[in-house]
GROMACS .gro file of C-alpha atoms in nm:
model
  296
    1HIS     CA    1   0.449   0.076   1.475
    2SER     CA    2   0.396   0.438   1.506
    3PRO     CA    3   0.149   0.608   1.227
    4SER     CA    4   0.466   0.796   1.127
    5GLN     CA    5   0.643   0.443   1.066
    6LYS     CA    6   0.368   0.298   0.902
    7ARG     CA    7   0.337   0.598   0.652
    8LYS     CA    8   0.709   0.553   0.555
    9MET     CA    9   0.653   0.194   0.525
   10GLY     CA   10   0.362   0.251   0.279
   11VAL     CA   11   0.595   0.491   0.078
   12MET     CA   12   0.871   0.243   0.072
   13LYS     CA   13   0.619  -0.034  -0.035
   14ASN     CA   14   0.495   0.196  -0.301
   15LYS     CA   15   0.839   0.277  -0.442
   16LEU     CA   16   0.875  -0.060  -0.515
   17ASN     CA   17   0.610  -0.034  -0.773
   18ASN     CA   18   0.747   0.245  -0.914
   19SER     CA   19   0.504   0.486  -0.763
   20HIS     CA   20   0.579   0.792  -0.496
   21ARG     CA   21   0.254   0.797  -0.294
   22SER     CA   22   0.127   0.644   0.031
   23LEU     CA   23  -0.083   0.319  -0.056
   24TYR     CA   24  -0.462   0.364   0.017
   25PRO     CA   25  -0.678   0.036   0.119
   26THR     CA   26  -0.850   0.021  -0.188
   27ASP     CA   27  -0.521  -0.006  -0.409
   28LEU     CA   28  -0.460  -0.312  -0.617
   29THR     CA   29  -0.211  -0.590  -0.446
   30GLU     CA   30   0.031  -0.749  -0.687
   31ARG     CA   31  -0.170  -1.057  -0.722
   32GLN     CA   32  -0.502  -0.867  -0.778
   33TRP     CA   33  -0.314  -0.651  -1.032
   34GLN     CA   34  -0.182  -0.991  -1.196
   35ILE     CA   35  -0.535  -1.127  -1.236
   36LEU     CA   36  -0.663  -0.805  -1.403
   37ARG     CA   37  -0.354  -0.708  -1.600
   38PRO     CA   38  -0.450  -0.893  -1.921
   39TRP     CA   39  -0.771  -0.705  -1.967
   40PHE     CA   40  -0.676  -0.359  -1.876
   41GLU     CA   41  -0.335  -0.329  -1.973
   42PRO     CA   42  -0.308  -0.197  -2.310
   43GLU     CA   43  -0.108  -0.373  -2.580
   44LEU     CA   44   0.242  -0.228  -2.660
   45LYS     CA   45   0.208  -0.043  -2.974
   46ASP     CA   46   0.428  -0.081  -3.261
   47SER     CA   47   0.670   0.210  -3.267
   48ASN     CA   48   0.631   0.263  -3.639
   49LEU     CA   49   0.262   0.330  -3.590
   50GLY     CA   50   0.341   0.642  -3.390
   51GLY     CA   51   0.105   0.798  -3.117
   52ARG     CA   52   0.151   0.916  -2.787
   53PRO     CA   53   0.223   0.695  -2.508
   54ALA     CA   54  -0.011   0.677  -2.183
   55LYS     CA   55   0.089   0.945  -1.946
   56TYR     CA   56  -0.059   0.753  -1.647
   57PRO     CA   57  -0.017   0.385  -1.558
   58VAL     CA   58  -0.336   0.179  -1.614
   59ARG     CA   59  -0.302   0.018  -1.286
   60GLU     CA   60  -0.283   0.378  -1.128
   61ILE     CA   61  -0.607   0.466  -1.317
   62LEU     CA   62  -0.781   0.146  -1.194
   63ASN     CA   63  -0.676   0.223  -0.856
   64ALA     CA   64  -0.821   0.567  -0.850
   65VAL     CA   65  -1.147   0.419  -1.000
   66LEU     CA   66  -1.155   0.166  -0.691
   67TYR     CA   67  -1.098   0.460  -0.457
   68HIS     CA   68  -1.355   0.657  -0.598
   69THR     CA   69  -1.622   0.382  -0.609
   70ARG     CA   70  -1.535   0.261  -0.249
   71GLY     CA   71  -1.534   0.635  -0.094
   72GLY     CA   72  -1.824   0.780  -0.305
   73GLN     CA   73  -1.693   1.134  -0.323
   74ALA     CA   74  -1.726   1.352  -0.621
   75TRP     CA   75  -1.492   1.295  -0.929
   76ARG     CA   76  -1.332   1.645  -0.868
   77LEU     CA   77  -1.250   1.559  -0.533
   78LEU     CA   78  -0.990   1.270  -0.593
   79PRO     CA   79  -0.672   1.306  -0.392
   80HIS     CA   80  -0.378   1.501  -0.582
   81ASP     CA   81  -0.136   1.211  -0.553
   82LEU     CA   82  -0.380   1.007  -0.796
   83PRO     CA   83  -0.422   1.061  -1.153
   84PRO     CA   84  -0.632   1.387  -1.257
   85TRP     CA   85  -1.001   1.300  -1.230
   86GLN     CA   86  -1.041   1.397  -1.606
   87SER     CA   87  -0.819   1.106  -1.703
   88VAL     CA   88  -0.975   0.864  -1.438
   89TYR     CA   89  -1.343   0.946  -1.559
   90GLY     CA   90  -1.238   0.932  -1.931
   91TYR     CA   91  -1.073   0.591  -1.881
   92PHE     CA   92  -1.399   0.496  -1.670
   93ARG     CA   93  -1.650   0.564  -1.946
   94LYS     CA   94  -1.435   0.408  -2.221
   95TRP     CA   95  -1.411   0.090  -2.045
   96GLY     CA   96  -1.782   0.104  -1.960
   97ARG     CA   97  -1.899   0.210  -2.353
   98SER     CA   98  -1.676  -0.049  -2.485
   99GLY     CA   99  -1.812  -0.344  -2.296
  100LEU     CA  100  -1.477  -0.407  -2.125
  101LEU     CA  101  -1.610  -0.401  -1.760
  102GLU     CA  102  -1.898  -0.653  -1.854
  103ARG     CA  103  -1.642  -0.883  -2.032
  104VAL     CA  104  -1.411  -0.890  -1.727
  105ASN     CA  105  -1.704  -0.956  -1.491
  106ASP     CA  106  -1.811  -1.246  -1.698
  107GLU     CA  107  -1.457  -1.407  -1.717
  108LEU     CA  108  -1.395  -1.336  -1.361
  109CYS     CA  109  -1.728  -1.501  -1.264
  110LEU     CA  110  -1.650  -1.832  -1.450
  111LYS     CA  111  -1.314  -1.832  -1.290
  112VAL     CA  112  -1.450  -1.803  -0.946
  113ARG     CA  113  -1.693  -2.075  -1.019
  114THR     CA  114  -1.412  -2.298  -1.126
  115SER     CA  115  -1.225  -2.228  -0.788
  116GLU     CA  116  -1.513  -2.322  -0.591
  117ASP     CA  117  -1.566  -2.657  -0.755
  118ARG     CA  118  -1.850  -2.567  -0.953
  119LYS     CA  119  -1.955  -2.590  -1.341
  120GLU     CA  120  -1.812  -2.324  -1.522
  121GLN     CA  121  -2.117  -2.210  -1.674
  122PRO     CA  122  -2.438  -2.136  -1.438
  123THR     CA  123  -2.748  -2.361  -1.473
  124ALA     CA  124  -2.950  -2.123  -1.237
  125ALA     CA  125  -3.005  -1.781  -1.141
  126ILE     CA  126  -3.171  -1.583  -0.898
  127ILE     CA  127  -3.344  -1.225  -0.968
  128ASP     CA  128  -3.448  -0.930  -0.767
  129ALA     CA  129  -3.471  -0.563  -0.793
  130GLN     CA  130  -3.338  -0.279  -0.531
  131SER     CA  131  -3.443   0.076  -0.554
  132VAL     CA  132  -3.228   0.335  -0.464
  133LYS     CA  133  -3.256   0.718  -0.414
  134GLY     CA  134  -3.152   0.951  -0.700
  135ALA     CA  135  -2.940   1.274  -0.637
  136GLN     CA  136  -3.039   1.592  -0.837
  137THR     CA  137  -2.782   1.485  -1.108
  138VAL     CA  138  -3.013   1.232  -1.195
  139GLY     CA  139  -3.223   1.319  -1.505
  140PHE     CA  140  -3.602   1.351  -1.506
  141LYS     CA  141  -3.672   1.106  -1.794
  142SER     CA  142  -3.452   0.826  -1.622
  143ARG     CA  143  -3.591   0.838  -1.259
  144GLY     CA  144  -3.947   0.767  -1.105
  145TYR     CA  145  -4.107   0.699  -0.776
  146ASP     CA  146  -4.143   0.356  -0.616
  147ALA     CA  147  -4.469   0.387  -0.419
  148GLY     CA  148  -4.409   0.038  -0.238
  149LYS     CA  149  -4.058   0.160  -0.099
  150LYS     CA  150  -4.131   0.530  -0.098
  151ILE     CA  151  -3.802   0.614  -0.275
  152ASN     CA  152  -3.772   0.868  -0.572
  153GLY     CA  153  -3.484   0.753  -0.778
  154ARG     CA  154  -3.368   0.455  -0.977
  155LYS     CA  155  -3.429   0.056  -0.958
  156ARG     CA  156  -3.133  -0.194  -1.014
  157HIS     CA  157  -3.264  -0.514  -1.141
  158LEU     CA  158  -3.006  -0.777  -1.078
  159ALA     CA  159  -2.955  -1.157  -1.182
  160VAL     CA  160  -2.686  -1.358  -0.979
  161ASP     CA  161  -2.590  -1.727  -0.972
  162THR     CA  162  -2.630  -1.963  -0.688
  163ILE     CA  163  -2.332  -1.821  -0.493
  164GLY     CA  164  -2.433  -1.438  -0.561
  165LEU     CA  165  -2.178  -1.355  -0.833
  166LEU     CA  166  -2.326  -1.101  -1.083
  167LEU     CA  167  -2.461  -1.215  -1.418
  168CYS     CA  168  -2.660  -0.950  -1.549
  169VAL     CA  169  -2.765  -0.577  -1.424
  170ILE     CA  170  -3.005  -0.328  -1.583
  171VAL     CA  171  -3.067  -0.001  -1.407
  172SER     CA  172  -3.419   0.154  -1.479
  173ALA     CA  173  -3.636   0.444  -1.328
  174ALA     CA  174  -3.767   0.339  -0.948
  175SER     CA  175  -4.137   0.362  -1.122
  176VAL     CA  176  -4.064   0.047  -1.351
  177GLN     CA  177  -4.247  -0.258  -1.187
  178ASP     CA  178  -4.056  -0.549  -1.131
  179ARG     CA  179  -4.209  -0.787  -1.366
  180ASP     CA  180  -4.167  -0.533  -1.641
  181GLY     CA  181  -3.784  -0.467  -1.581
  182ALA     CA  182  -3.724  -0.829  -1.576
  183LYS     CA  183  -3.803  -0.906  -1.884
  184PRO     CA  184  -3.494  -0.712  -2.072
  185LEU     CA  185  -3.275  -0.883  -1.791
  186LEU     CA  186  -3.399  -1.210  -1.834
  187GLU     CA  187  -3.343  -1.175  -2.221
  188ASN     CA  188  -2.985  -1.046  -2.150
  189LEU     CA  189  -2.936  -1.331  -1.908
  190SER     CA  190  -3.046  -1.602  -2.175
  191ASP     CA  191  -2.830  -1.439  -2.430
  192LYS     CA  192  -2.517  -1.447  -2.208
  193PHE     CA  193  -2.595  -1.783  -2.034
  194PRO     CA  194  -2.805  -1.997  -2.258
  195THR     CA  195  -2.723  -2.306  -2.010
  196ILE     CA  196  -2.960  -2.123  -1.751
  197SER     CA  197  -3.309  -2.306  -1.732
  198LEU     CA  198  -3.431  -2.218  -1.381
  199VAL     CA  199  -3.458  -1.863  -1.219
  200TRP     CA  200  -3.579  -1.804  -0.870
  201ALA     CA  201  -3.759  -1.513  -0.792
  202ASP     CA  202  -4.007  -1.334  -0.536
  203GLY     CA  203  -4.384  -1.280  -0.550
  204GLY     CA  204  -4.327  -0.932  -0.723
  205TYR     CA  205  -4.242  -1.134  -1.050
  206THR     CA  206  -4.590  -1.352  -1.067
  207GLY     CA  207  -4.837  -1.323  -1.370
  208LYS     CA  208  -4.792  -1.331  -1.721
  209LEU     CA  209  -4.396  -1.293  -1.669
  210LEU     CA  210  -4.373  -1.651  -1.593
  211ILE     CA  211  -4.569  -1.785  -1.889
  212TRP     CA  212  -4.365  -1.548  -2.122
  213ALA     CA  213  -4.038  -1.650  -1.989
  214GLN     CA  214  -4.106  -2.013  -2.058
  215ALA     CA  215  -4.246  -1.959  -2.404
  216GLN     CA  216  -4.001  -1.694  -2.534
  217LEU     CA  217  -3.685  -1.775  -2.341
  218MET     CA  218  -3.726  -2.134  -2.225
  219LEU     CA  219  -3.673  -2.031  -1.864
  220ILE     CA  220  -3.862  -2.182  -1.559
  221ILE     CA  221  -3.943  -1.915  -1.302
  222ALA     CA  222  -3.968  -2.041  -0.946
  223ILE     CA  223  -4.154  -1.805  -0.699
  224ALA     CA  224  -3.978  -1.841  -0.370
  225LYS     CA  225  -4.251  -1.708  -0.083
  226ARG     CA  226  -4.252  -1.608   0.264
  227THR     CA  227  -4.465  -1.813   0.484
  228GLU     CA  228  -4.540  -1.588   0.734
  229LEU     CA  229  -4.583  -1.199   0.723
  230HIS     CA  230  -4.439  -0.936   0.955
  231SER     CA  231  -4.157  -1.202   1.083
  232PHE     CA  232  -3.818  -1.217   0.967
  233GLU     CA  233  -3.666  -1.544   0.781
  234VAL     CA  234  -3.418  -1.646   0.567
  235VAL     CA  235  -3.606  -1.730   0.219
  236PRO     CA  236  -3.445  -2.021   0.043
  237ARG     CA  237  -3.235  -1.914  -0.257
  238ARG     CA  238  -3.374  -1.542  -0.232
  239TRP     CA  239  -3.127  -1.465   0.048
  240VAL     CA  240  -2.843  -1.500  -0.201
  241VAL     CA  241  -2.938  -1.217  -0.408
  242GLU     CA  242  -2.997  -1.002  -0.084
  243ARG     CA  243  -2.637  -1.048   0.003
  244THR     CA  244  -2.528  -0.933  -0.339
  245PHE     CA  245  -2.715  -0.612  -0.286
  246ALA     CA  246  -2.548  -0.557   0.067
  247TRP     CA  247  -2.188  -0.626  -0.108
  248ILE     CA  248  -2.288  -0.365  -0.376
  249MET     CA  249  -2.396  -0.125  -0.085
  250LEU     CA  250  -2.057  -0.159   0.095
  251CYS     CA  251  -1.937   0.079  -0.177
  252ARG     CA  252  -2.042   0.435  -0.095
  253ARG     CA  253  -2.076   0.546  -0.471
  254ASN     CA  254  -2.375   0.289  -0.505
  255CYS     CA  255  -2.581   0.397  -0.175
  256ARG     CA  256  -2.753   0.672  -0.389
  257ASP     CA  257  -2.749   0.695  -0.747
  258TYR     CA  258  -2.569   0.999  -0.865
  259GLU     CA  259  -2.519   0.924  -1.251
  260ARG     CA  260  -2.699   1.110  -1.513
  261LEU     CA  261  -2.700   0.806  -1.757
  262PRO     CA  262  -2.836   0.452  -1.626
  263GLU     CA  263  -2.536   0.281  -1.801
  264VAL     CA  264  -2.285   0.469  -1.573
  265SER     CA  265  -2.473   0.308  -1.277
  266GLU     CA  266  -2.456  -0.031  -1.430
  267ALA     CA  267  -2.079   0.018  -1.491
  268PHE     CA  268  -2.034   0.115  -1.108
  269VAL     CA  269  -2.225  -0.191  -0.983
  270THR     CA  270  -2.028  -0.414  -1.219
  271LEU     CA  271  -1.697  -0.254  -1.138
  272THR     CA  272  -1.803  -0.323  -0.725
  273MET     CA  273  -1.837  -0.682  -0.843
  274ILE     CA  274  -1.513  -0.703  -1.006
  275GLY     CA  275  -1.325  -0.588  -0.722
  276LEU     CA  276  -1.500  -0.827  -0.496
  277MET     CA  277  -1.415  -1.124  -0.737
  278THR     CA  278  -1.056  -1.006  -0.771
  279ARG     CA  279  -0.990  -1.001  -0.400
  280ARG     CA  280  -1.157  -1.353  -0.372
  281LEU     CA  281  -0.941  -1.487  -0.626
  282ALA     CA  282  -0.610  -1.333  -0.515
  283ARG     CA  283  -0.691  -1.485  -0.166
  284GLN     CA  284  -0.740  -1.838  -0.276
  285ALA     CA  285  -0.413  -1.800  -0.477
  286ALA     CA  286  -0.243  -1.682  -0.163
  287TYR     CA  287  -0.377  -1.988   0.029
  288ARG     CA  288  -0.251  -2.216  -0.236
  289LYS     CA  289   0.080  -2.106  -0.222
  290LYS     CA  290   0.078  -2.120   0.130
  291ASP     CA  291  -0.053  -2.471   0.152
  292TRP     CA  292   0.219  -2.557  -0.107
  293ARG     CA  293   0.492  -2.402   0.086
  294MET     CA  294   0.387  -2.627   0.412
  295VAL     CA  295   0.365  -2.947   0.198
  296THR     CA  296   0.723  -2.886   0.074
   0.00000   0.00000   0.00000
């Protein structure tokens, strides 16, 4: 098909979804929307309670947030055929403050684990930290300088399961040492997933942290070290969290920290992983449907 024909086909497909714009690559498919719909679509209000109905569909708001996260442009630069940036940003902040994004991430993580024939609750995790440059919008009080990486900005502390799915994330100043940022991360991890008893980490987490984690949280931290310096090798277990960092950096909004508040940066990381798990679950559902049709 020619480019003009493809655009027309995109408009026709979108009209079937009651939308009058061309499709973006980041738009949710019908399968993906059905996965997220129970959490993001508001319940129908009783007409006797009053209140103004929503002006924009929640699906379009979510499409706009995913477009913004993947593209990395400023909020004010959202395309005109998407809902206004003020509404999109307002929904995004509301989802983050209410803890909705964190709940959706946790539920999708359990679903993905079950779909891949793993135990629903994880029993082991991998932690690591990543320093990213901070833009001018990052406040002085929440930014720092990582002397090891020579980065002025913030640091993401991540805990993932053995297949790389996000369990917890905390954003701090880049000047915070890995072992210091790991304490609140491990406390949050232990509260959310009490079944976890083993955590893998690199050499930056040695010292008193190991004793503290075992005494306070009943967590055993196993240090995975490289055998030789100045040589590339895949370190067992640690490569899983490194791959998760790579997944997060595929969204350009995460390549640099632009947020004034650290919790907004955490929300973007969580939303990125929600999109990844939603696509994975939708693909698995499509394959199952295809296999069923072949059998019948």
